[in-house]
């Protein structure tokens, strides 16, 4: 169940960050409220994942790395922000890094 909490924390953090982008473009208080609610929910999910037994280094590393990668892809799709080959390579390195963290924690 702790992985479900971590995935939920990642998705709500990404959603909150996208809401922050909308709020910064004059979107108003509803986007700011979404930002605040999303970040609070994300931290609650991360807390529950840690409480469920995930190691801090693993949970936070996956949460942060997946959040960066998903936000880059989502901002490209939603806001037409650049997603260059170098950025794509960086996302690939993030995936490899997360895999290394997970495999390293198993030992």
mmCIF file of C-alpha atoms in Angstrom:
data_model
loop_
_atom_site.group_PDB
_atom_site.id
_atom_site.type_symbol
_atom_site.label_atom_id
_atom_site.label_comp_id
_atom_site.label_asym_id
_atom_site.label_seq_id
_atom_site.Cartn_x
_atom_site.Cartn_y
_atom_site.Cartn_z
ATOM 1 C CA UNK A 1 0.000 0.000 0.000
ATOM 2 C CA UNK A 2 2.954 2.314 0.621
ATOM 3 C CA UNK A 3 3.700 2.317 -3.128
ATOM 4 C CA UNK A 4 0.134 3.450 -3.824
ATOM 5 C CA UNK A 5 0.655 6.342 -1.411
ATOM 6 C CA UNK A 6 3.938 7.233 -3.101
ATOM 7 C CA UNK A 7 2.395 7.165 -6.577
ATOM 8 C CA UNK A 8 -0.473 9.311 -5.315
ATOM 9 C CA UNK A 9 2.036 11.734 -3.785
ATOM 10 C CA UNK A 10 3.900 11.994 -7.083
ATOM 11 C CA UNK A 11 0.757 12.598 -9.128
ATOM 12 C CA UNK A 12 -0.650 15.196 -6.737
ATOM 13 C CA UNK A 13 2.707 17.007 -6.569
ATOM 14 C CA UNK A 14 2.838 17.187 -10.362
ATOM 15 C CA UNK A 15 -0.770 18.386 -10.477
ATOM 16 C CA UNK A 16 -0.015 21.039 -7.857
ATOM 17 C CA UNK A 17 2.974 22.248 -9.855
ATOM 18 C CA UNK A 18 0.865 22.502 -13.014
ATOM 19 C CA UNK A 19 -1.752 24.442 -11.037
ATOM 20 C CA UNK A 20 1.025 26.752 -9.871
ATOM 21 C CA UNK A 21 1.888 27.448 -13.508
ATOM 22 C CA UNK A 22 -1.745 28.331 -14.211
ATOM 23 C CA UNK A 23 -1.921 30.534 -11.119
ATOM 24 C CA UNK A 24 1.216 32.379 -12.206
ATOM 25 C CA UNK A 25 -0.417 33.204 -15.541
ATOM 26 C CA UNK A 26 -3.244 35.111 -13.915
ATOM 27 C CA UNK A 27 -5.449 32.066 -13.437
ATOM 28 C CA UNK A 28 -6.771 33.314 -10.137
ATOM 29 C CA UNK A 29 -7.406 31.909 -6.721
ATOM 30 C CA UNK A 30 -8.863 28.583 -7.870
ATOM 31 C CA UNK A 31 -5.488 27.557 -9.314
ATOM 32 C CA UNK A 32 -3.704 28.756 -6.209
ATOM 33 C CA UNK A 33 -6.115 26.718 -4.080
ATOM 34 C CA UNK A 34 -5.376 23.703 -6.273
ATOM 35 C CA UNK A 35 -1.676 24.295 -5.766
ATOM 36 C CA UNK A 36 -1.984 24.405 -1.988
ATOM 37 C CA UNK A 37 -4.316 21.401 -1.808
ATOM 38 C CA UNK A 38 -2.091 19.410 -4.146
ATOM 39 C CA UNK A 39 1.104 20.058 -2.211
ATOM 40 C CA UNK A 40 -0.583 19.268 1.112
ATOM 41 C CA UNK A 41 -1.959 16.035 -0.337
ATOM 42 C CA UNK A 42 1.422 15.160 -1.846
ATOM 43 C CA UNK A 43 3.205 15.582 1.480
ATOM 44 C CA UNK A 44 0.501 13.563 3.222
ATOM 45 C CA UNK A 45 0.940 10.752 0.690
ATOM 46 C CA UNK A 46 4.712 10.848 1.078
ATOM 47 C CA UNK A 47 4.301 10.713 4.857
ATOM 48 C CA UNK A 48 1.997 7.699 4.587
ATOM 49 C CA UNK A 49 4.458 5.951 2.261
ATOM 50 C CA UNK A 50 7.248 6.514 4.784
ATOM 51 C CA UNK A 51 4.988 5.377 7.609
ATOM 52 C CA UNK A 52 4.266 2.233 5.575
ATOM 53 C CA UNK A 53 7.924 1.290 5.599
ATOM 54 C CA UNK A 54 9.564 2.853 2.557
ATOM 55 C CA UNK A 55 13.058 4.137 3.259
ATOM 56 C CA UNK A 56 13.367 7.921 3.151
ATOM 57 C CA UNK A 57 16.120 7.919 0.532
ATOM 58 C CA UNK A 58 14.148 5.633 -1.755
ATOM 59 C CA UNK A 59 10.769 7.325 -1.309
ATOM 60 C CA UNK A 60 12.038 10.893 -1.579
ATOM 61 C CA UNK A 61 14.361 10.068 -4.460
ATOM 62 C CA UNK A 62 11.603 8.455 -6.475
ATOM 63 C CA UNK A 63 9.109 11.194 -5.539
ATOM 64 C CA UNK A 64 11.413 14.023 -6.557
ATOM 65 C CA UNK A 65 12.809 12.395 -9.698
ATOM 66 C CA UNK A 66 9.466 11.198 -11.026
ATOM 67 C CA UNK A 67 7.978 14.603 -10.261
ATOM 68 C CA UNK A 68 10.660 16.377 -12.293
ATOM 69 C CA UNK A 69 10.293 14.013 -15.256
ATOM 70 C CA UNK A 70 6.482 14.046 -15.294
ATOM 71 C CA UNK A 71 6.317 17.817 -14.864
ATOM 72 C CA UNK A 72 8.676 18.332 -17.814
ATOM 73 C CA UNK A 73 6.565 16.086 -20.055
ATOM 74 C CA UNK A 74 3.247 17.533 -18.863
ATOM 75 C CA UNK A 75 4.422 21.129 -19.286
ATOM 76 C CA UNK A 76 5.485 20.297 -22.814
ATOM 77 C CA UNK A 77 2.082 18.812 -23.622
ATOM 78 C CA UNK A 78 -0.044 21.401 -21.805
ATOM 79 C CA UNK A 79 1.947 24.615 -22.131
ATOM 80 C CA UNK A 80 4.060 23.903 -25.208
ATOM 81 C CA UNK A 81 7.250 24.382 -23.214
ATOM 82 C CA UNK A 82 10.388 22.993 -24.832
ATOM 83 C CA UNK A 83 11.297 19.346 -24.445
ATOM 84 C CA UNK A 84 14.622 18.984 -26.211
ATOM 85 C CA UNK A 85 16.652 15.874 -26.911
ATOM 86 C CA UNK A 86 18.986 16.822 -24.075
ATOM 87 C CA UNK A 87 16.004 17.119 -21.728
ATOM 88 C CA UNK A 88 14.754 13.739 -22.949
ATOM 89 C CA UNK A 89 18.172 12.253 -22.214
ATOM 90 C CA UNK A 90 17.977 13.809 -18.749
ATOM 91 C CA UNK A 91 14.603 12.168 -18.163
ATOM 92 C CA UNK A 92 16.149 8.867 -19.247
ATOM 93 C CA UNK A 93 18.954 9.383 -16.743
ATOM 94 C CA UNK A 94 16.367 10.118 -14.052
ATOM 95 C CA UNK A 95 14.670 6.799 -14.810
ATOM 96 C CA UNK A 96 18.007 4.978 -14.597
ATOM 97 C CA UNK A 97 18.832 6.819 -11.361
ATOM 98 C CA UNK A 98 15.527 5.860 -9.767
ATOM 99 C CA UNK A 99 16.081 2.253 -10.807
ATOM 100 C CA UNK A 100 19.549 2.320 -9.234
ATOM 101 C CA UNK A 101 18.140 3.755 -6.005
ATOM 102 C CA UNK A 102 15.490 1.056 -5.862
ATOM 103 C CA UNK A 103 17.890 -1.781 -6.670
ATOM 104 C CA UNK A 104 20.461 -0.434 -4.219
ATOM 105 C CA UNK A 105 17.892 -0.300 -1.429
ATOM 106 C CA UNK A 106 17.105 -3.981 -1.941
ATOM 107 C CA UNK A 107 20.636 -4.950 -0.791
#
